Short mmCIF file of C-alpha atoms in Angstrom, two decimals:
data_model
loop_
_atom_site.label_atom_id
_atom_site.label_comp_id
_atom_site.label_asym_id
_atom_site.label_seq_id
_atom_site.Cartn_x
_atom_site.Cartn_y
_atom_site.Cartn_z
CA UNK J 1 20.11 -6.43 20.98
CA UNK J 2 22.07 -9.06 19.03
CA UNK J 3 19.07 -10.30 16.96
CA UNK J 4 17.49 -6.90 16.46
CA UNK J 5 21.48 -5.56 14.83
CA UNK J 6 21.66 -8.54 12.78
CA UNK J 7 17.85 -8.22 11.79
CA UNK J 8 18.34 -4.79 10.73
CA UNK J 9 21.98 -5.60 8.73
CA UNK J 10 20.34 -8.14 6.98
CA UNK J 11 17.18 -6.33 6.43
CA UNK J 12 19.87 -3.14 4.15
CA UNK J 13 21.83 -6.17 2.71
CA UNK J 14 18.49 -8.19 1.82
CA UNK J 15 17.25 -4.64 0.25
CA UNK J 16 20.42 -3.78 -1.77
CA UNK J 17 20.17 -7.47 -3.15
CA UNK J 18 16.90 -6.35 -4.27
CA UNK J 19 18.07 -3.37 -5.66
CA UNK J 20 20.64 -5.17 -8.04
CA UNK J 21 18.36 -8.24 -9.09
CA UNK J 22 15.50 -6.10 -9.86
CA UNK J 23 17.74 -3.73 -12.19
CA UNK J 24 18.79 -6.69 -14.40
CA UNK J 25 14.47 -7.08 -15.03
CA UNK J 26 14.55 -3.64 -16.08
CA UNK J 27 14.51 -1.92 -19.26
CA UNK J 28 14.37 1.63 -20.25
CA UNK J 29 11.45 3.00 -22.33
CA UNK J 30 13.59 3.04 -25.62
CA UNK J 31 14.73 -0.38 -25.41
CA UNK J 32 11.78 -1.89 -24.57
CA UNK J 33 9.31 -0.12 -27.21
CA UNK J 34 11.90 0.25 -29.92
CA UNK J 35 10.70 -1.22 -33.07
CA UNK J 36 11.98 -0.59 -36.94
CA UNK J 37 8.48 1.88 -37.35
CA UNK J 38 8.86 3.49 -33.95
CA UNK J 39 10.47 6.67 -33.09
CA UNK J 40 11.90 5.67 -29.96
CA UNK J 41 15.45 6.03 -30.09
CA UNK J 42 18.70 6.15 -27.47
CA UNK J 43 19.27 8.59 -25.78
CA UNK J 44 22.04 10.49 -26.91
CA UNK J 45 20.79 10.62 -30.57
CA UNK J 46 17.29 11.63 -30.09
CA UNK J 47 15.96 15.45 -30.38
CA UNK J 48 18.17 16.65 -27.44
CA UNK J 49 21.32 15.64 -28.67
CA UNK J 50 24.17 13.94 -27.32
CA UNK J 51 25.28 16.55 -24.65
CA UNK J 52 22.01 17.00 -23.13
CA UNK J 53 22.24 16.79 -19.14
CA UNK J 54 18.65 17.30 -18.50
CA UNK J 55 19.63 19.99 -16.18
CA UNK J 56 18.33 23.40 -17.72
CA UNK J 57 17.39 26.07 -15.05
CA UNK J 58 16.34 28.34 -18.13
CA UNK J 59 16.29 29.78 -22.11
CA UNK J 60 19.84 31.36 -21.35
CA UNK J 61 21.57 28.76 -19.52
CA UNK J 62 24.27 27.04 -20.48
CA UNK J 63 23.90 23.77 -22.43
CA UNK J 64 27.03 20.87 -21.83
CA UNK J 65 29.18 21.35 -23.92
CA UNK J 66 27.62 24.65 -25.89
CA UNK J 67 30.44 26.39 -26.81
CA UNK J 68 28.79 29.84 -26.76
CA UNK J 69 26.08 30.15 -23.71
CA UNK J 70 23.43 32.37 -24.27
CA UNK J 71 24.10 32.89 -27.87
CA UNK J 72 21.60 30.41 -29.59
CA UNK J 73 19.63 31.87 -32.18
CA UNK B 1 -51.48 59.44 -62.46
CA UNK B 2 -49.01 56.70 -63.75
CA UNK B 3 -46.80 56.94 -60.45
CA UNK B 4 -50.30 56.91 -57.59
CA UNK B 5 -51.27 53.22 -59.99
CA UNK B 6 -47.90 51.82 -59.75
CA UNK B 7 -47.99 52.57 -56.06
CA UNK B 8 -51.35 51.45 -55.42
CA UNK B 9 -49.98 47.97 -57.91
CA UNK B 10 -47.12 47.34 -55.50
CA UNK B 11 -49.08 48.06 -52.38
CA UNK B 12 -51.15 45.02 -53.31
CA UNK B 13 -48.66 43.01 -54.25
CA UNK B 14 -47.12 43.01 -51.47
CA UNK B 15 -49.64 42.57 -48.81
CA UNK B 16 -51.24 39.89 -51.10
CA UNK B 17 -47.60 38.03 -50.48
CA UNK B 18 -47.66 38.84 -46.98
CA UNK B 19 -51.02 36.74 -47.18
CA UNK B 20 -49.70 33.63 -48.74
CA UNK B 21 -46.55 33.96 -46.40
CA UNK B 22 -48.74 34.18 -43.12
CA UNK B 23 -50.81 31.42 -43.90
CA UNK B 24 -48.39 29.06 -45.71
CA UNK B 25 -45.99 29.53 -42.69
CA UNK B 26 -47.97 27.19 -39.70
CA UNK B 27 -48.51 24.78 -42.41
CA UNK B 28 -44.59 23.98 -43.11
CA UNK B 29 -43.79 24.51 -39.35
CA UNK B 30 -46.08 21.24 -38.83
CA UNK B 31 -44.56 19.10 -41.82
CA UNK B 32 -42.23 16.55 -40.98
CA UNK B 33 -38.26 18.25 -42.08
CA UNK B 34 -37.14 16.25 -44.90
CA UNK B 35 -33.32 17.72 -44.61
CA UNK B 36 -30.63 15.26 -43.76
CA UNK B 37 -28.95 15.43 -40.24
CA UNK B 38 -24.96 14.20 -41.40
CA UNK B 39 -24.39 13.45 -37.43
CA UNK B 40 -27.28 11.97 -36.04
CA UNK B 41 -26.25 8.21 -36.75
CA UNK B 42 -22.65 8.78 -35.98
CA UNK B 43 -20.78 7.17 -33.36
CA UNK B 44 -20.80 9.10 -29.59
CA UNK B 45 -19.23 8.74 -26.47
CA UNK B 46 -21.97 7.01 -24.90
CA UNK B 47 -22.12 4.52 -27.53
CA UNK B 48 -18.38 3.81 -27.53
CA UNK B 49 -18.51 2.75 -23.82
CA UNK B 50 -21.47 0.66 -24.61
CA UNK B 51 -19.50 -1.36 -26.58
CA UNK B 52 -16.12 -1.59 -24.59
CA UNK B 53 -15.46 0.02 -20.57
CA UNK B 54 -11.98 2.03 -22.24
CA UNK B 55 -11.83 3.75 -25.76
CA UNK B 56 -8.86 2.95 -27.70
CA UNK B 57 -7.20 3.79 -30.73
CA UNK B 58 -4.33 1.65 -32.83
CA UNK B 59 -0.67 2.48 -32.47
CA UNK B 60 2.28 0.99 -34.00
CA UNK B 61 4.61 0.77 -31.19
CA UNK B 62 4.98 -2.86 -29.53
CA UNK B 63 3.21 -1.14 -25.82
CA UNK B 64 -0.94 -1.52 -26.63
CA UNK B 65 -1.27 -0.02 -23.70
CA UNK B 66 -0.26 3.38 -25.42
CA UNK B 67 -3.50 3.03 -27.65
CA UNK B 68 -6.05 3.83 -24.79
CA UNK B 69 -7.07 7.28 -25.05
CA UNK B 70 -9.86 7.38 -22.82
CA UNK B 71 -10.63 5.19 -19.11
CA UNK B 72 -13.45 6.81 -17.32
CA UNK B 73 -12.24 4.01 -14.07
CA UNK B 74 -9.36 6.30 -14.05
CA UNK B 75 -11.15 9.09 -12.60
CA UNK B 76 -12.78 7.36 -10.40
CA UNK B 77 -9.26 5.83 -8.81
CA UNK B 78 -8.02 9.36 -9.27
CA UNK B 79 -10.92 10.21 -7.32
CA UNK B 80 -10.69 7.61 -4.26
CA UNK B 81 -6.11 7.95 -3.73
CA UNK B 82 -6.80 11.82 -4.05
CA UNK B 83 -10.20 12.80 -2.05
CA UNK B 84 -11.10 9.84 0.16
CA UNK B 85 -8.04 7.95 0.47
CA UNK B 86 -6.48 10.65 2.84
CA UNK B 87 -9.30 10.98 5.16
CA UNK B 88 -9.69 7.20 5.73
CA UNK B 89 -5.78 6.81 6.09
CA UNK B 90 -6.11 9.85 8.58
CA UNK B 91 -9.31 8.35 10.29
CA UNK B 92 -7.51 5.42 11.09
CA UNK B 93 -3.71 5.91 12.30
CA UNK B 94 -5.54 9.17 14.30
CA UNK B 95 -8.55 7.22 15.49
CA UNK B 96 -5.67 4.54 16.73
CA UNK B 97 -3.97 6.81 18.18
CA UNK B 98 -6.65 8.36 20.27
CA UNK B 99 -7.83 5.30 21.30
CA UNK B 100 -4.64 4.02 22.69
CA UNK B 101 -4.22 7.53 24.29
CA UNK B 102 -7.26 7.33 26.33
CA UNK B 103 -6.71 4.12 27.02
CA UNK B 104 -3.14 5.10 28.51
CA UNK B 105 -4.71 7.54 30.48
CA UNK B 106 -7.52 5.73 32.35
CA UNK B 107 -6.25 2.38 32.65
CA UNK B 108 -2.43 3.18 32.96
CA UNK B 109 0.35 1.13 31.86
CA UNK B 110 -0.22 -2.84 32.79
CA UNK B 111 2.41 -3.49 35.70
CA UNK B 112 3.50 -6.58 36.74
CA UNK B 113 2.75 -7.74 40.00
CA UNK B 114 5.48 -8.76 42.28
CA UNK B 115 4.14 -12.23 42.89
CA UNK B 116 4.63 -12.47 39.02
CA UNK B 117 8.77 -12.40 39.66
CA UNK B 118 10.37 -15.39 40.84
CA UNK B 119 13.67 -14.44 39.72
CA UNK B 120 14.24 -17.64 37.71
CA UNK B 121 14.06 -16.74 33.69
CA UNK B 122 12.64 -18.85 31.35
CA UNK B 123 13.26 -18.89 27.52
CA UNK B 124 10.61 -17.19 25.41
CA UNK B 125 11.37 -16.69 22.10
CA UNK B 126 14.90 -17.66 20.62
CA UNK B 127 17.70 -15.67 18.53
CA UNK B 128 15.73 -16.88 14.80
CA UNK B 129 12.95 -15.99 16.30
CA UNK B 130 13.85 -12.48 17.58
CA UNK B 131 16.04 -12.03 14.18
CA UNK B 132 12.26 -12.68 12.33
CA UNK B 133 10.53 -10.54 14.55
CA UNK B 134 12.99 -7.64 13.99
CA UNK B 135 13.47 -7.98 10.23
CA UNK B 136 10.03 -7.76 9.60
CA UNK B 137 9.34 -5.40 12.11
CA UNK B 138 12.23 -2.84 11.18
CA UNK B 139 11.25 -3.56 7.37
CA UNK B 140 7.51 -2.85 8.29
CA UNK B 141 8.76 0.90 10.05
CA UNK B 142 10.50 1.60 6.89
CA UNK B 143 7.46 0.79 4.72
CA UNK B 144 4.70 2.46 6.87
CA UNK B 145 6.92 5.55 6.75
CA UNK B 146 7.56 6.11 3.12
CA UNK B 147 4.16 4.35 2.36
CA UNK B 148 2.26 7.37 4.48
CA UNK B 149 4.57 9.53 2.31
CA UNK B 150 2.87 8.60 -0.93
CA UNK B 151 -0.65 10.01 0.75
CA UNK B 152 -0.19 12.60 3.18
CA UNK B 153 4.08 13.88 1.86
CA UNK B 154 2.73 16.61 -0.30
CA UNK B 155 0.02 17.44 1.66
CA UNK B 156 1.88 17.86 4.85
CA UNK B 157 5.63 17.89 4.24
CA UNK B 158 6.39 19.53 1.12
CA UNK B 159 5.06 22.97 2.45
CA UNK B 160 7.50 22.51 5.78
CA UNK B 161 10.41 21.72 3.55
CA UNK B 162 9.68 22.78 0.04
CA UNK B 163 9.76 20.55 -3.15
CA UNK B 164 13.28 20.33 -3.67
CA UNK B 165 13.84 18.86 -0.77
CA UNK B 166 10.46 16.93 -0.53
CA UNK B 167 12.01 15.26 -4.04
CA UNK B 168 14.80 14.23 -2.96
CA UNK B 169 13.36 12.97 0.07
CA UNK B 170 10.48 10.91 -2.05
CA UNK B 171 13.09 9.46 -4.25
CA UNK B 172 14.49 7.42 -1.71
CA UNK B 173 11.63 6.74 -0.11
CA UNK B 174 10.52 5.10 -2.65
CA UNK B 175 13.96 2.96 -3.16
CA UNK B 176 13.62 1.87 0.31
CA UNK B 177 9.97 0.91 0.24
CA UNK B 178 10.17 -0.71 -3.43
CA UNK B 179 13.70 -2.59 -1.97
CA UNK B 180 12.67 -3.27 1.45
CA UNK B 181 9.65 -4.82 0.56
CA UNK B 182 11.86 -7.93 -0.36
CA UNK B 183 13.53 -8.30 3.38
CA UNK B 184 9.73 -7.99 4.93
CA UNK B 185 7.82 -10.13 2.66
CA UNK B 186 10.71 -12.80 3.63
CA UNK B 187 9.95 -11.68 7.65
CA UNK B 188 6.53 -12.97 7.15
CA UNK B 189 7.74 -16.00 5.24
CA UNK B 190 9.71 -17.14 8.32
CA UNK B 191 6.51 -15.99 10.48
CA UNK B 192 4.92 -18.43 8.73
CA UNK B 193 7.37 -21.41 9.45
CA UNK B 194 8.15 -20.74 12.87
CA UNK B 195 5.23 -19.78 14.51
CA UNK B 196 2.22 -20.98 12.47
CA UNK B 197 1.91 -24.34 14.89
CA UNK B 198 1.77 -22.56 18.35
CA UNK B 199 -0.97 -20.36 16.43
CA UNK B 200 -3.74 -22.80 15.70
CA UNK B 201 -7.39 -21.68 17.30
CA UNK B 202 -8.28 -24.25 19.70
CA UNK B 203 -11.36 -23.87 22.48
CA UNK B 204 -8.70 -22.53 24.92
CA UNK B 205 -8.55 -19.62 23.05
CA UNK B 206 -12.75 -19.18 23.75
CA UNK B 207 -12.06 -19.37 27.14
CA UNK B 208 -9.27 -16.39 27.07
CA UNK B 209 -11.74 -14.30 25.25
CA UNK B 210 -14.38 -15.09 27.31
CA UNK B 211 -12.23 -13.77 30.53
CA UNK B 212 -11.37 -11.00 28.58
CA UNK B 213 -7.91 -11.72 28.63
CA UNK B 214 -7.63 -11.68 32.12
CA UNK B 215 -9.40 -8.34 32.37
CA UNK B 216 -12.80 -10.09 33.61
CA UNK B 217 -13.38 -12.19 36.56
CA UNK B 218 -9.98 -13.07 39.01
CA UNK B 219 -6.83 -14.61 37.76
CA UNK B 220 -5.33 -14.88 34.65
CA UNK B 221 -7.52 -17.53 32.02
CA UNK B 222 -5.10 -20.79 30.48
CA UNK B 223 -2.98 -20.15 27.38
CA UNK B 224 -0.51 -22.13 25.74
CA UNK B 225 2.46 -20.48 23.77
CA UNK B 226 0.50 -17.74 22.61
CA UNK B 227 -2.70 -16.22 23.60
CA UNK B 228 -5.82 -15.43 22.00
CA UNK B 229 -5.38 -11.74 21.28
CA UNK B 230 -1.77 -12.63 20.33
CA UNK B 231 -3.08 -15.62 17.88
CA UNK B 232 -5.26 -12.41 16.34
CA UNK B 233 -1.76 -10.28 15.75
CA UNK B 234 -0.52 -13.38 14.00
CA UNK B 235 -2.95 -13.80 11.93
CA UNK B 236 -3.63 -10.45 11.12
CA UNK B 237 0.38 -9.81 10.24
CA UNK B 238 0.63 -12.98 7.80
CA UNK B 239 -2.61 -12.00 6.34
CA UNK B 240 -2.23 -8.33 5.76
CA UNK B 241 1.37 -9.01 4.79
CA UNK B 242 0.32 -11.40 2.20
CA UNK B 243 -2.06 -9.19 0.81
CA UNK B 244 0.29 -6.18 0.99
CA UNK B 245 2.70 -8.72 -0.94
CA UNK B 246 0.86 -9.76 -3.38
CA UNK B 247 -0.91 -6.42 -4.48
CA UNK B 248 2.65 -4.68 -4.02
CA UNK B 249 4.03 -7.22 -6.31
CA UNK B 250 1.17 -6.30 -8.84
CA UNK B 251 2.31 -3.05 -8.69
CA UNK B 252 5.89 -3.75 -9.05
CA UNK B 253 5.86 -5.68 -12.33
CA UNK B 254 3.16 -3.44 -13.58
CA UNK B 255 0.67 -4.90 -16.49
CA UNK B 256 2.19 -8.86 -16.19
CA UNK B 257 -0.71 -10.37 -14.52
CA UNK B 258 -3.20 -7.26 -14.76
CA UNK B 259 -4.34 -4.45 -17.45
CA UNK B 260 -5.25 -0.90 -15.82
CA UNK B 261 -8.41 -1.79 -14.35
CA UNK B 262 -6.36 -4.17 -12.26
CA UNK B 263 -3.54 -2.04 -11.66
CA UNK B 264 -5.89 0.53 -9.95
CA UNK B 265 -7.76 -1.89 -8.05
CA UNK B 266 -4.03 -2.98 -6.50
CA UNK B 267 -3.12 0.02 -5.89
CA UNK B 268 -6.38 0.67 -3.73
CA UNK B 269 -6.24 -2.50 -2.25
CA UNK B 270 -2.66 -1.72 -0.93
CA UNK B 271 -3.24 1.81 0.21
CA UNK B 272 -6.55 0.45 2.17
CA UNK B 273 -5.31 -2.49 4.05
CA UNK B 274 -1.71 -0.43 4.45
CA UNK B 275 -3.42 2.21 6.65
CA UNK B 276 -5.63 -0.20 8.92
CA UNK B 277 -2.49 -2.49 8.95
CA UNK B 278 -0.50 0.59 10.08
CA UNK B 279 -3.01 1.63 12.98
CA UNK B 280 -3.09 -2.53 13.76
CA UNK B 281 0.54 -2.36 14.32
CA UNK B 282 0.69 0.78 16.32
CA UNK B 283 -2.10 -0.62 19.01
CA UNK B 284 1.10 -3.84 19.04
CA UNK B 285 3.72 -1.46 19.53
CA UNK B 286 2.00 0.22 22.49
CA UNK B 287 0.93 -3.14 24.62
CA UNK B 288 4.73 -4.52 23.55
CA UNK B 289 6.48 -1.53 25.17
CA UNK B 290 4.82 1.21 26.85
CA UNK B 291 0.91 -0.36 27.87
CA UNK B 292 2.67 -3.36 29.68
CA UNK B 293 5.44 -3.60 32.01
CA UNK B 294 8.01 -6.95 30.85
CA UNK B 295 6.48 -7.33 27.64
CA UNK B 296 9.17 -5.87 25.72
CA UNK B 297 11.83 -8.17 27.71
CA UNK B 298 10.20 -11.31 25.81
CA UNK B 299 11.01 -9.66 22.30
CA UNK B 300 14.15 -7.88 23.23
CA UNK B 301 16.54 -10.40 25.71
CA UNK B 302 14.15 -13.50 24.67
CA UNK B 303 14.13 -14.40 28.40
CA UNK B 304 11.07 -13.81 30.65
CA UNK B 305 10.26 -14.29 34.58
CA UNK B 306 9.40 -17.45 35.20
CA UNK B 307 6.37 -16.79 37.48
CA UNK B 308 4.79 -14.19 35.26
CA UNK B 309 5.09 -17.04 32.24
CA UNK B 310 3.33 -19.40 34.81
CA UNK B 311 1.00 -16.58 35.35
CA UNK B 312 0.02 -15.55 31.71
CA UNK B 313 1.24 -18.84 29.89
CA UNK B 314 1.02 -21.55 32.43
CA UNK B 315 -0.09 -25.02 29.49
CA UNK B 316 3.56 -23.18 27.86
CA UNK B 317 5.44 -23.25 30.58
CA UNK B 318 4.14 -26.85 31.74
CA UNK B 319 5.20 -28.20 28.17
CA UNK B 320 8.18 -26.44 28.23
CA UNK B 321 8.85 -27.91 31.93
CA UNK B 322 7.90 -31.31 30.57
CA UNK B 323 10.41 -31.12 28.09
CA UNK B 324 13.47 -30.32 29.90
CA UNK B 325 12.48 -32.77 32.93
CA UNK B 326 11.82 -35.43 30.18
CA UNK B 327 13.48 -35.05 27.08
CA UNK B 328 17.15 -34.27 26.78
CA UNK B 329 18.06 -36.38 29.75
CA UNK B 330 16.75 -39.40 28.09
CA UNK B 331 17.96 -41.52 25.69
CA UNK B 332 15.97 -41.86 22.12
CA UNK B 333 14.73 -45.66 23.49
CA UNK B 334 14.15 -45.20 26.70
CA UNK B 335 10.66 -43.40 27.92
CA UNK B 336 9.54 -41.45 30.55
CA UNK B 337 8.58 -42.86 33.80
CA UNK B 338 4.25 -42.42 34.12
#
């Protein structure tokens, strides 16, 4: 019972150390491909704007930060 | 007067064209067309794939990868993970399953018998090696679990718990089978070290097969540490866990050692020898808990009877015997009496 509780501790603390050494191989999509010709830019100043939360549930909802929901013409 | 002429003019006129017109009309249906066909020397599908297996366009972002346009392989992969992958995955954890079930249910569980318990315990398999076992083996629950989910989840679970919840649920599935890949592929690293030399085929292991593990004839055949059909679960856990390494490590760092074509092949690969590795594993389970009685004491305490390791391991025990008797007791230049 020993063996099998340390297995398994190790096995979520092995996993998380995964977790955090993979992340620093990672890149997102706009800094990897970003060039000075290519329209790949940060989020934040792209199409959608700075406040954009990426959670729209639909045409008359309200956007972060939109200081008049609903209203957008 | 004037009018009946012109009439009668015009009449033959126009059946005298109708003449020319009837007979001229075979004769230029039979001549070679001389009018130019502007797309009958351009450049086709057919002839694109001649040339290369993908057709690709130029792009001026850094990823190439974003200049294919079409990959008729992809269909065929789309194909295989969407129509056949399910059945053969299904096939074989069911198949297991129903074999071990009828099994169960004419042979029974595998009891010890009671001249197999001396009461004396002998050391089977120690703490690092029951750590390994359960690493891997915990790891390897995790990973058949959320694995199954990337085939059968929306088939089967998203319509019992919807897709919000089937999301969620596939996120983190994912996190745990991409992170605890890591943990298992180290399990079968330390496999590797601490039980590859008691693993070796050697003729004793004909014998045991030819006895049928004990199954034919009387009495149970010689082994050392570990038997034939265990020396088979060995091998077939390093193996399939090498391959399920290396092709999930393909798939992890997508595109650095492969281009699509490879990526898909992986992918197959993994999905393939992950379902017959998962059906592998669940005939293991069954004869290491349920199918025999004591066989989960080895794994789980470390410490089996004494009699019943004379009875199924009797060249381990006698080494084991030899060692104690002989080695600890004696200094490093002195030797054991003959």
């Amino acid at each position: 019972m020993k063996a099998f509780a340390v297995a398994v501790i190790c096995a979520v603390a092995l996993g998380i150390a995964a977790s955090y050494v993979l992340a620093t191989s990672q890149k997102f999509a706009w800094q990897a491909f970003s060039t000075t010709s290519a329209r790949v830019s940060q989020p934040g100043t792209n199409l959608v704007g700075p406040r954009w939360t990426g959670d729209v549930k639909g045409p008359h909802d309200e956007v972060a930060g939109d200081p008049q929901p609903g209203k957008r013409s | 007067m004037r009018l009946g002429t012109m009439l009668t003019r015009t009449f033959i006129a126009a059946t005298a064209l109708m003449a020319v017109a009837a007979i001229d009309a075979p004769a230029r249906a039979q001549a070679p067309t001389t009018a130019p066909n502007p797309t009958a020397d351009s450049v086709n599908e057919d002839l694109l794939f001649k040339q290369d297996p993908k057709i690709h366009g130029r792009i001026s972002i850094p990823d190439q990868k974003a200049a294919n346009l079409i990959q008729p392989q992809g269909r065929e992969w789309r194909g295989f993970h969407e129509g056949w992958m399910p059945w053969i995955g299904a096939a074989a954890i069911l198949g297991m399953i129903a074999a071990l079930a009828l099994f169960f249910f004419t042979r029974g569980r595998i009891k010890l018998e009671h001249s197999e318990e001396s009461g004396k315990k002998i050391l089977r398999f120690n703490g690092f090696e029951r750590f390994t076992h359960w690493m891997t083996a915990t790891c390897f629950v995790i990973l058949a679990l959320s694995g199954l989910n990337y085939i059968f989840g929306k088939r089967l679970l998203m319509p019992l718990i919807g897709p919000e919840a089937f999301a969620t649920l596939a996120q983190w599935a994912k996190y745990s089978h991409v992170y605890l890949a890591w943990p298992f592929m180290l399990g079968i690293v330390f496999m590797l070290a601490v039980w590859l030399k008691d693993n070796i085929p050697n003729r004793i292991d004909w014998q045991w097969i030819k006895a049928g593990g004990g199954f034919i004839g009387k009495g149970h055949p010689h082994a050392e540490r570990f038997n034939a059909g265990q020396k088979v679960v060995f091998w077939m856990v390093t193996g399939f866990g090498a391959a399920m390494g290396i092709t999930g490590l393909m798939m992890l760092f997508p595109f650095y050692a492969t281009d699509i074509n490879g990526m898909q092949i992986m992918q197959g690969l993994h999905s393939l020898i992950g379902v017959v590795f998962i059906a592998a594993i669940l005939a293991h389970i069954y004869i290491g808990s349920l199918g025999m009685e004591g066989a989960y004491d080895a794994m789980g305490s470390g410490e089996v009877d004494l009699a019943w390791a004379r009875s199924h391991h009797d060249l381990w025990v006698e080494k084991e015997q030899a060692k104690t008797a002989s080695g600890p007791q004696l200094r490093p230049h002195q030797a054991p009496a003959e």
